[in-house]
XYZ file of C-alpha atoms in Angstrom:
291
model
C 0.202 0.103 -0.030
C 0.875 3.237 -1.327
C 1.716 5.758 1.848
C -0.931 8.439 1.626
C 0.870 12.290 1.654
C -1.040 14.940 3.183
C -0.829 17.915 1.237
C 0.763 21.091 1.569
C -0.666 24.138 3.059
C -0.531 27.527 0.977
C 0.036 29.641 4.021
C 2.639 26.538 5.707
C 5.703 28.715 3.916
C 8.929 29.482 6.143
C 8.943 32.168 8.257
C 11.216 34.708 7.443
C 14.381 35.052 9.380
C 14.359 37.629 11.387
C 17.167 40.954 11.148
C 19.338 42.635 12.775
C 17.187 45.194 13.113
C 14.398 43.290 15.057
C 16.832 41.882 17.811
C 17.514 45.565 18.437
C 14.062 46.004 18.593
C 12.990 42.943 20.523
C 15.616 44.068 23.222
C 14.774 48.166 23.576
C 10.606 48.001 23.280
C 10.882 45.895 26.466
C 13.914 47.422 28.128
C 11.912 51.098 27.877
C 8.849 49.409 29.442
C 10.607 48.738 32.163
C 12.696 51.171 32.418
C 9.377 53.823 32.728
C 8.200 51.546 34.686
C 10.607 52.008 37.762
C 11.117 55.487 36.592
C 8.196 56.067 37.309
C 7.699 54.397 40.602
C 10.733 56.183 41.745
C 8.783 59.484 40.788
C 5.424 59.423 42.386
C 6.851 57.203 46.695
C 9.757 60.067 46.352
C 8.949 62.843 44.760
C 5.237 62.921 44.842
C 3.663 60.824 48.151
C 5.498 58.808 50.121
C 2.722 56.510 50.576
C 3.184 52.286 51.994
C 2.675 50.161 48.960
C 2.300 52.727 45.949
C 4.775 51.477 44.062
C 1.918 48.064 43.726
C -0.125 50.587 41.735
C 2.135 50.733 38.627
C 3.202 47.628 38.880
C -0.077 46.430 38.066
C -0.313 48.530 35.818
C 2.892 47.819 33.615
C 1.640 43.930 34.561
C -2.019 44.722 32.973
C -0.802 46.082 28.961
C 1.901 42.570 29.355
C -1.602 40.798 29.702
C -3.645 42.302 26.997
C -1.068 42.599 24.188
C 0.013 39.382 23.917
C -3.226 37.787 25.100
C -4.851 39.003 21.554
C -4.394 41.482 19.061
C -7.418 43.034 19.588
C -6.503 44.780 22.852
C -3.956 46.844 20.680
C -5.152 49.510 17.913
C -2.910 52.497 16.833
C -5.268 54.707 15.980
C -5.972 54.403 19.400
C -3.475 53.926 21.445
C -0.431 56.300 19.619
C -1.961 59.455 20.021
C -2.669 58.561 23.360
C 0.360 57.874 24.014
C 1.954 61.079 22.471
C -0.066 62.688 24.823
C 0.448 61.441 27.316
C 4.390 61.748 26.501
C 4.230 65.436 26.253
C 2.312 65.647 29.822
C 4.894 63.388 31.797
C 7.711 65.329 30.410
C 6.208 69.062 31.101
C 5.370 67.503 35.063
C 8.591 66.969 35.450
C 9.324 70.825 35.982
C 5.820 72.091 36.683
C 3.719 71.669 39.814
C 1.169 69.622 38.419
C 3.760 66.972 38.081
C 4.653 67.203 41.709
C 0.956 67.365 42.834
C -0.282 64.089 44.291
C -3.840 64.921 42.785
C -2.648 66.155 39.694
C 0.729 63.705 38.841
C -0.662 60.313 40.481
C -3.390 59.694 37.743
C -1.162 61.475 34.869
C 2.051 59.535 35.467
C -0.875 55.743 36.117
C -2.362 57.149 32.911
C 0.662 57.777 31.653
C 2.399 54.513 31.919
C -0.739 53.195 30.538
C -0.697 54.490 27.726
C 3.342 54.545 26.753
C 3.233 50.771 27.970
C 0.700 49.167 26.040
C 2.320 50.846 22.722
C 5.790 49.740 23.967
C 4.055 46.083 24.987
C 1.663 46.665 21.756
C 4.533 47.351 19.341
C 6.394 44.145 20.883
C 3.958 41.457 20.175
C 3.283 42.923 16.657
C 6.896 41.948 16.150
C 6.449 38.281 16.941
C 7.756 36.512 13.945
C 7.194 32.680 13.087
C 7.305 29.729 15.361
C 10.946 28.871 14.540
C 12.250 31.962 16.493
C 9.861 32.872 19.138
C 12.284 31.352 22.063
C 14.520 33.740 21.133
C 11.958 36.116 20.843
C 11.372 35.671 24.606
C 13.964 35.160 25.310
C 15.491 39.267 23.895
C 11.978 39.846 25.728
C 12.956 39.343 29.223
C 16.782 40.427 28.452
C 15.601 44.245 27.411
C 13.202 43.879 30.930
C 16.330 43.093 32.777
C 18.683 45.655 30.923
C 15.872 48.558 31.536
C 15.528 47.811 35.467
C 19.623 47.426 35.451
C 19.346 50.866 34.370
C 17.395 51.919 36.584
C 17.859 50.350 39.144
C 21.847 50.091 39.601
C 23.642 52.202 36.783
C 21.011 55.577 37.314
C 22.037 56.198 41.296
C 25.585 56.596 40.073
C 25.725 58.320 36.945
C 22.372 60.825 37.550
C 22.600 63.700 40.191
C 19.123 63.236 40.702
C 16.357 61.879 39.660
C 16.196 62.143 35.817
C 15.926 58.776 34.567
C 12.172 59.342 33.994
C 12.815 62.736 31.990
C 15.648 60.490 30.173
C 13.171 57.826 29.390
C 9.709 59.719 27.996
C 12.972 61.245 25.356
C 13.810 57.566 24.031
C 10.074 56.432 24.252
C 9.806 59.248 21.364
C 12.591 58.154 19.994
C 12.290 54.875 19.617
C 9.044 55.782 17.996
C 11.175 57.722 15.558
C 13.004 54.576 14.015
C 9.635 52.345 13.778
C 8.129 55.281 11.938
C 11.209 56.338 9.673
C 9.094 55.497 6.680
C 6.281 57.945 6.978
C 7.179 61.762 7.306
C 4.493 62.199 9.537
C 5.188 60.069 12.055
C 8.617 60.854 12.469
C 8.498 64.198 12.033
C 5.940 63.898 15.171
C 8.280 61.438 16.813
C 11.706 63.611 16.700
C 9.372 67.327 17.524
C 8.486 65.390 21.006
C 11.787 63.937 21.439
C 12.877 68.023 21.892
C 10.372 68.684 23.436
C 10.819 66.099 26.220
C 14.858 67.057 25.600
C 13.216 70.580 26.835
C 11.106 69.859 29.605
C 14.044 67.837 30.967
C 16.755 70.524 31.405
C 14.109 72.731 32.697
C 14.202 70.757 34.664
C 17.789 70.336 35.476
C 17.941 74.395 35.425
C 15.210 74.333 38.189
C 16.267 72.253 40.067
C 20.052 73.416 39.828
C 19.076 77.215 40.959
C 20.878 77.687 44.560
C 22.127 74.170 44.992
C 24.857 74.212 47.466
C 25.046 70.530 46.867
C 23.199 67.537 45.388
C 23.884 63.870 46.310
C 22.167 60.519 45.319
C 21.809 57.106 46.293
C 20.301 54.401 46.225
C 17.211 55.971 48.606
C 16.773 59.443 46.714
C 18.959 62.392 45.944
C 19.104 64.776 48.928
C 20.107 68.363 48.449
C 20.990 71.753 50.462
C 20.315 75.010 49.433
C 20.398 78.538 51.156
C 16.913 80.689 51.325
C 16.347 84.436 52.011
C 13.632 85.656 54.289
C 14.613 89.066 54.343
C 17.459 90.202 56.358
C 20.378 89.086 56.645
C 18.921 87.172 60.598
C 16.162 85.380 58.437
C 18.763 83.592 56.057
C 18.559 79.956 56.363
C 20.180 76.521 54.808
C 17.094 74.183 53.981
C 17.571 69.987 53.225
C 15.868 67.977 51.222
C 15.070 64.333 50.370
C 13.549 64.230 46.822
C 10.444 67.056 47.215
C 10.391 66.691 51.786
C 12.260 69.908 53.314
C 13.528 67.361 56.026
C 15.012 70.936 58.333
C 16.525 73.790 58.274
C 19.020 76.264 60.229
C 19.215 79.259 60.613
C 22.723 80.807 59.428
C 22.850 83.479 61.630
C 25.737 82.684 64.478
C 22.665 84.197 67.059
C 20.516 81.774 65.680
C 22.510 78.523 64.532
C 20.986 76.815 67.881
C 17.535 78.606 67.634
C 14.903 75.438 66.776
C 13.332 75.000 63.737
C 11.043 72.337 61.141
C 10.360 69.812 62.775
C 11.819 71.114 67.114
C 10.527 74.643 66.433
C 7.942 76.490 68.932
C 4.904 75.655 66.289
C 5.940 72.274 65.661
C 4.440 68.740 67.894
C 7.271 68.584 69.414
C 7.513 72.888 70.867
C 3.679 72.662 71.808
C 4.395 69.786 73.268
C 7.063 70.774 75.736
C 5.249 74.775 76.318
C 2.193 72.357 77.475
C 4.363 70.257 79.894
C 4.672 71.379 83.739
C 7.210 74.632 83.801
C 9.983 72.284 85.930
C 13.457 71.978 84.332
C 13.763 69.355 82.810
C 15.518 67.019 80.170
C 14.610 66.235 76.412
C 15.350 63.509 74.468
C 14.136 64.043 70.496
C 14.424 61.307 68.165
C 12.816 61.490 64.354
């Protein structure tokens, strides 16, 4: 008996071999997604509000975009998410040098929606670049390496290279540049992406200029950015030196020799400690305060 050979399917053509440019995009797109996750988490927890477990919100949004874009192609629509991502990119970059991006009531929705829109764009474009079955293992390996690369860049490299939290501004600019690479063959898309990259760079420059104004010293470590600066309050006796951790003031001291030992900030007469001491019995006593 002759063996029965199934007819060759018309669509069973070998998958196209990925180019070097494809491998770079498989690496860059997830790297920027994890970069934005960590940078936005750092911004809202260090510069906006130190709320316990606030980091869970951006992480959930980031994972949701992965689920939506890789579960089905119907969730990511370029006509919806590309304009939304462009608008949120500009708004997030603007907020870095404006009070809009540091006030909890406005900053939290702006950066959470911005993270969702930008990660939908990055992960949606990544899902569109999926190769044939023969190359899927390599594709997912590059995706994992890209995510790790973005995390290492923000978590380990940035604290040693950047004097303050500038990685978010850099990440937003890189998102606009990678959009320019994706639409390099479309004149309008290329021009719009480069214009967005220029706007992000301008807002980042304004942020750096504003941070450096009047600063005596700026130093960063794993826990955040410490800044000391001097502030005038009229005459020389009112001049103070302040210390900030992120956007939170953690103390100040009068520079006038006659007032240097005068308690201020957390320990001033109107603070909780000052009011408690004023309300205590008038008998002499020794007070120790830890804070």
